[in-house]
Amino acid sequence: MLKTLAQALHSGAVRVVDLSQTLHSRTPIIPLPPQYGQSAPFRLDEISNFDERGPAWYWNNLSCGEHTGTHFDAPIHWITGKDFPNNTTETIDVQKLVAPACVIDVSAETRDNPDYLLTIERVEQWEAEHGRIAAGSWVLMRTGWSLRTDPSEFLNLHDDGGHTPGGHPDLPGFLARERDVLGWGTEGVGTDAGQAFAFPQPFPCHATMHGNNRYGLASLVNLDKLPPTGAILITPPLKIRRGSGSPCRVLALVET
């Protein structure tokens, strides 16, 4: 089986698609109200660059918050997931870091509605066309939001908070309990909609997904290059002790 996969990768019968943002000093990060702690922006400090500091080598120090750029959310990221065993980036079962993906394309709906919420009904419509979401799958919401390369347009902040698409409050429970998904991923800066702080249960894609020991992926790109079903995601976060998440080079295997 693995020999066949290796041959398919070599021949191009299977493509590797990069679903990750490039990290830089202007990579958008979630801003919280000023009374809360803030995530630091990505920073790269040069150590040496073939100069007197190191004549034959180039390298850097880097720093950022765990949830910067394309990133993985572990269950311990949210209070609802803090008591599960193996809920941190260094203890998650690595078998779960390679899994199938279902991609639900709502880019037409979000084009003129930045506050669009994916509903259970819309997911069931997708299933009627593509089949039931398989247990252990990632569900990825394709919105086209990653095409907003300007950080301010990407965050889309207004006086009343962010305006970005996400899941309807009822959706995470359905995905976790009725479909037994592995996790939920979006193109936005976080896994929840921009206005999710005002939902009856705030931030349900965090609270409910992590409260069911599931995972999150945010700031994904190139979801338009994936089929509705059939892709395999590779999502290993950095192995950080008690890590709540990590920037992640998310890759997808896709048959050509």
Short mmCIF file of C-alpha atoms in Angstrom, two decimals:
data_model
loop_
_atom_site.label_atom_id
_atom_site.label_comp_id
_atom_site.label_asym_id
_atom_site.label_seq_id
_atom_site.Cartn_x
_atom_site.Cartn_y
_atom_site.Cartn_z
CA MET A 1 0.00 0.00 0.00
CA LEU A 2 2.73 2.49 0.96
CA LYS A 3 4.81 1.47 -2.05
CA THR A 4 1.82 2.29 -4.26
CA LEU A 5 1.44 5.66 -2.55
CA ALA A 6 5.14 6.42 -3.02
CA GLN A 7 4.85 5.59 -6.72
CA ALA A 8 1.74 7.77 -7.04
CA LEU A 9 3.52 10.69 -5.40
CA HIS A 10 6.53 10.26 -7.67
CA SER A 11 4.44 10.00 -10.83
CA GLY A 12 2.16 12.88 -9.92
CA ALA A 13 -0.92 10.68 -9.68
CA VAL A 14 -1.21 12.03 -6.14
CA ARG A 15 -0.52 15.74 -5.60
CA VAL A 16 0.50 17.38 -2.34
CA VAL A 17 -1.44 20.62 -1.77
CA ASP A 18 -0.18 23.19 0.72
CA LEU A 19 -3.06 24.55 2.82
CA SER A 20 -0.91 26.91 4.89
CA GLN A 21 -0.29 30.65 5.10
CA THR A 22 3.26 31.98 4.97
CA LEU A 23 4.25 33.37 8.38
CA HIS A 24 5.53 36.96 8.49
CA SER A 25 5.33 40.03 10.70
CA ARG A 26 1.89 41.02 9.34
CA THR A 27 0.30 37.59 9.63
CA PRO A 28 -3.18 38.29 11.08
CA ILE A 29 -3.80 37.15 14.65
CA ILE A 30 -6.96 37.26 16.73
CA PRO A 31 -7.22 40.51 18.72
CA LEU A 32 -8.96 40.15 22.08
CA PRO A 33 -10.59 42.89 24.19
CA PRO A 34 -7.88 44.91 25.97
CA GLN A 35 -8.62 43.42 29.41
CA TYR A 36 -7.39 40.02 28.20
CA GLY A 37 -3.92 38.72 27.39
CA GLN A 38 -2.85 39.16 23.77
CA SER A 39 -1.07 36.84 21.38
CA ALA A 40 2.26 38.22 20.17
CA PRO A 41 2.70 38.75 16.42
CA PHE A 42 5.08 36.57 14.46
CA ARG A 43 8.67 37.77 14.73
CA LEU A 44 11.84 36.61 13.01
CA ASP A 45 15.19 37.82 14.35
CA GLU A 46 18.29 37.09 12.36
CA ILE A 47 21.11 35.33 14.21
CA SER A 48 23.60 35.29 11.35
CA ASN A 49 23.56 35.55 7.57
CA PHE A 50 26.90 34.42 6.15
CA ASP A 51 28.63 37.27 7.99
CA GLU A 52 30.86 37.88 10.99
CA ARG A 53 28.14 36.45 13.26
CA GLY A 54 28.37 33.16 11.39
CA PRO A 55 30.38 33.07 8.16
CA ALA A 56 29.04 29.80 6.74
CA TRP A 57 25.46 29.69 7.98
CA TYR A 58 22.15 31.55 7.97
CA TRP A 59 19.57 31.11 10.75
CA ASN A 60 17.01 32.98 12.83
CA ASN A 61 15.22 33.08 16.15
CA LEU A 62 11.46 33.07 15.79
CA SER A 63 8.62 33.82 18.18
CA CYS A 64 4.85 33.89 17.94
CA GLY A 65 1.70 32.80 19.70
CA GLU A 66 0.64 29.19 19.36
CA HIS A 67 -2.45 30.21 17.38
CA THR A 68 -0.69 32.21 14.65
CA GLY A 69 -1.25 31.80 10.94
CA THR A 70 -2.46 28.41 9.78
CA HIS A 71 -2.67 26.58 13.07
CA PHE A 72 -3.93 23.54 14.94
CA ASP A 73 -6.19 23.85 18.00
CA ALA A 74 -5.86 21.10 20.60
CA PRO A 75 -8.73 20.36 23.05
CA ILE A 76 -6.86 21.97 25.96
CA HIS A 77 -7.12 25.29 24.11
CA TRP A 78 -10.64 25.72 25.57
CA ILE A 79 -11.94 25.33 29.10
CA THR A 80 -14.40 22.69 27.92
CA GLY A 81 -11.55 20.47 26.72
CA LYS A 82 -9.05 21.00 29.52
CA ASP A 83 -9.73 17.74 31.39
CA PHE A 84 -9.47 15.20 28.59
CA PRO A 85 -6.46 12.88 28.57
CA ASN A 86 -4.01 13.36 25.70
CA ASN A 87 -5.44 16.81 24.94
CA THR A 88 -2.21 18.73 24.26
CA THR A 89 -0.10 18.98 21.14
CA GLU A 90 2.56 16.62 22.49
CA THR A 91 0.12 13.96 23.71
CA ILE A 92 -2.41 13.75 20.86
CA ASP A 93 -2.42 10.32 19.23
CA VAL A 94 -0.34 10.81 16.07
CA GLN A 95 -2.60 8.32 14.28
CA LYS A 96 -5.17 11.14 14.23
CA LEU A 97 -2.86 13.57 12.47
CA VAL A 98 -3.47 11.92 9.10
CA ALA A 99 -7.17 11.82 8.22
CA PRO A 100 -9.69 12.28 5.40
CA ALA A 101 -11.28 15.63 4.64
CA CYS A 102 -14.75 16.71 3.58
CA VAL A 103 -14.78 20.16 1.97
CA ILE A 104 -18.05 22.08 2.00
CA ASP A 105 -17.98 24.93 -0.51
CA VAL A 106 -20.02 27.93 0.63
CA SER A 107 -17.94 30.55 -1.19
CA ALA A 108 -20.98 31.67 -3.19
CA GLU A 109 -22.93 32.29 0.01
CA THR A 110 -20.12 34.16 1.75
CA ARG A 111 -19.28 36.40 -1.20
CA ASP A 112 -21.91 38.96 -0.21
CA ASN A 113 -22.47 37.88 3.39
CA PRO A 114 -19.37 37.99 5.61
CA ASP A 115 -21.47 36.82 8.58
CA TYR A 116 -22.64 33.65 6.83
CA LEU A 117 -23.14 30.68 9.18
CA LEU A 118 -22.97 27.10 7.94
CA THR A 119 -26.07 25.24 9.15
CA ILE A 120 -26.89 21.59 9.73
CA GLU A 121 -29.39 21.80 6.88
CA ARG A 122 -26.69 23.01 4.49
CA VAL A 123 -24.40 20.17 5.58
CA GLU A 124 -27.18 17.66 4.98
CA GLN A 125 -27.67 19.12 1.50
CA TRP A 126 -23.96 18.57 0.88
CA GLU A 127 -24.30 14.98 2.14
CA ALA A 128 -27.21 14.35 -0.23
CA GLU A 129 -24.82 15.08 -3.09
CA HIS A 130 -21.52 13.70 -1.79
CA GLY A 131 -22.45 11.08 0.80
CA ARG A 132 -22.56 11.00 4.57
CA ILE A 133 -19.57 12.53 6.36
CA ALA A 134 -17.42 9.61 7.48
CA ALA A 135 -16.48 9.23 11.12
CA GLY A 136 -12.96 10.45 11.82
CA SER A 137 -12.99 13.06 9.05
CA TRP A 138 -12.07 16.70 9.04
CA VAL A 139 -14.89 18.99 7.94
CA LEU A 140 -13.47 22.04 6.17
CA MET A 141 -15.59 25.10 5.38
CA ARG A 142 -14.48 26.62 2.08
CA THR A 143 -15.40 30.31 2.01
CA GLY A 144 -12.80 31.98 -0.21
CA TRP A 145 -11.85 34.10 2.80
CA SER A 146 -8.16 33.28 2.36
CA LEU A 147 -8.18 35.34 -0.85
CA ARG A 148 -8.30 38.43 1.37
CA THR A 149 -4.55 38.96 1.55
CA ASP A 150 -4.75 42.37 3.23
CA PRO A 151 -4.71 41.72 7.02
CA SER A 152 -7.38 44.32 7.78
CA GLU A 153 -9.72 42.89 5.15
CA PHE A 154 -9.00 39.39 6.41
CA LEU A 155 -9.89 40.25 10.02
CA ASN A 156 -12.77 42.51 8.87
CA LEU A 157 -13.02 44.26 12.24
CA HIS A 158 -15.72 46.84 12.91
CA ASP A 159 -16.85 48.68 16.02
CA ASP A 160 -19.03 45.70 16.93
CA GLY A 161 -16.29 43.11 16.40
CA GLY A 162 -15.20 40.89 13.55
CA HIS A 163 -17.39 39.95 10.62
CA THR A 164 -16.23 36.63 9.21
CA PRO A 165 -18.05 33.40 8.29
CA GLY A 166 -18.25 30.36 10.54
CA GLY A 167 -20.43 27.59 11.86
CA HIS A 168 -23.98 28.00 13.12
CA PRO A 169 -24.21 27.50 16.91
CA ASP A 170 -25.95 24.13 16.41
CA LEU A 171 -23.42 22.79 13.92
CA PRO A 172 -20.46 21.75 16.12
CA GLY A 173 -22.59 19.48 18.31
CA PHE A 174 -24.07 17.82 15.22
CA LEU A 175 -20.64 17.25 13.70
CA ALA A 176 -19.09 15.94 16.92
CA ARG A 177 -21.95 13.78 18.18
CA GLU A 178 -23.95 12.84 15.09
CA ARG A 179 -21.10 12.50 12.61
CA ASP A 180 -18.17 11.74 14.96
CA VAL A 181 -15.83 14.03 13.04
CA LEU A 182 -12.19 14.45 13.96
CA GLY A 183 -12.21 18.22 13.68
CA TRP A 184 -13.43 21.41 12.03
CA GLY A 185 -11.41 23.76 9.85
CA THR A 186 -11.93 27.20 8.34
CA GLU A 187 -10.18 29.83 6.25
CA GLY A 188 -10.77 32.50 8.90
CA VAL A 189 -8.37 33.62 11.61
CA GLY A 190 -10.13 31.32 14.09
CA THR A 191 -12.51 28.39 13.90
CA ASP A 192 -15.53 30.47 14.97
CA ALA A 193 -17.45 33.19 13.15
CA GLY A 194 -16.40 36.76 13.83
CA GLN A 195 -19.58 37.46 15.79
CA ALA A 196 -19.51 34.19 17.75
CA PHE A 197 -18.72 36.02 20.99
CA ALA A 198 -22.36 37.20 20.97
CA PHE A 199 -23.95 33.77 20.41
CA PRO A 200 -26.08 32.28 23.25
CA GLN A 201 -23.17 29.89 23.83
CA PRO A 202 -20.16 31.99 22.86
CA PHE A 203 -17.64 30.51 20.46
CA PRO A 204 -19.40 27.18 19.87
CA CYS A 205 -16.85 25.88 17.38
CA HIS A 206 -14.32 26.12 20.19
CA ALA A 207 -16.50 25.27 23.18
CA THR A 208 -18.42 22.37 21.65
CA MET A 209 -15.75 20.86 19.44
CA HIS A 210 -13.06 20.92 22.13
CA GLY A 211 -15.69 19.93 24.70
CA ASN A 212 -16.07 16.74 22.67
CA ASN A 213 -12.29 16.22 22.46
CA ARG A 214 -12.12 17.29 18.81
CA TYR A 215 -9.61 19.48 17.00
CA GLY A 216 -9.56 22.70 15.03
CA LEU A 217 -7.71 24.15 12.04
CA ALA A 218 -7.78 27.85 11.17
CA SER A 219 -6.39 30.20 8.53
CA LEU A 220 -6.40 27.50 5.87
CA VAL A 221 -5.72 28.37 2.22
CA ASN A 222 -6.14 26.63 -1.15
CA LEU A 223 -9.31 24.80 -0.17
CA ASP A 224 -10.45 25.42 -3.75
CA LYS A 225 -7.78 22.91 -4.81
CA LEU A 226 -9.42 20.08 -2.84
CA PRO A 227 -12.31 17.87 -3.97
CA PRO A 228 -15.45 17.64 -1.83
CA THR A 229 -14.27 14.22 -0.64
CA GLY A 230 -11.21 12.06 -1.17
CA ALA A 231 -8.37 14.26 0.09
CA ILE A 232 -6.20 13.18 3.01
CA LEU A 233 -4.99 15.84 5.46
CA ILE A 234 -1.63 15.76 7.24
CA THR A 235 -1.84 18.07 10.27
CA PRO A 236 1.00 17.60 12.78
CA PRO A 237 1.38 20.49 15.24
CA LEU A 238 4.69 21.21 16.92
CA LYS A 239 5.32 18.84 19.82
CA ILE A 240 5.11 21.48 22.55
CA ARG A 241 4.83 20.39 26.17
CA ARG A 242 1.30 21.33 27.30
CA GLY A 243 0.82 23.01 23.95
CA SER A 244 -2.68 24.35 23.34
CA GLY A 245 -2.00 24.57 19.63
CA SER A 246 0.70 25.33 17.12
CA PRO A 247 1.38 26.90 13.75
CA CYS A 248 1.03 24.03 11.32
CA ARG A 249 2.13 23.25 7.76
CA VAL A 250 -1.15 21.60 6.79
CA LEU A 251 -0.82 19.41 3.69
CA ALA A 252 -3.39 17.52 1.66
CA LEU A 253 -2.93 14.49 -0.56
CA VAL A 254 -5.18 14.67 -3.62
CA GLU A 255 -5.59 12.24 -6.50
CA THR A 256 -5.11 13.86 -9.91
#
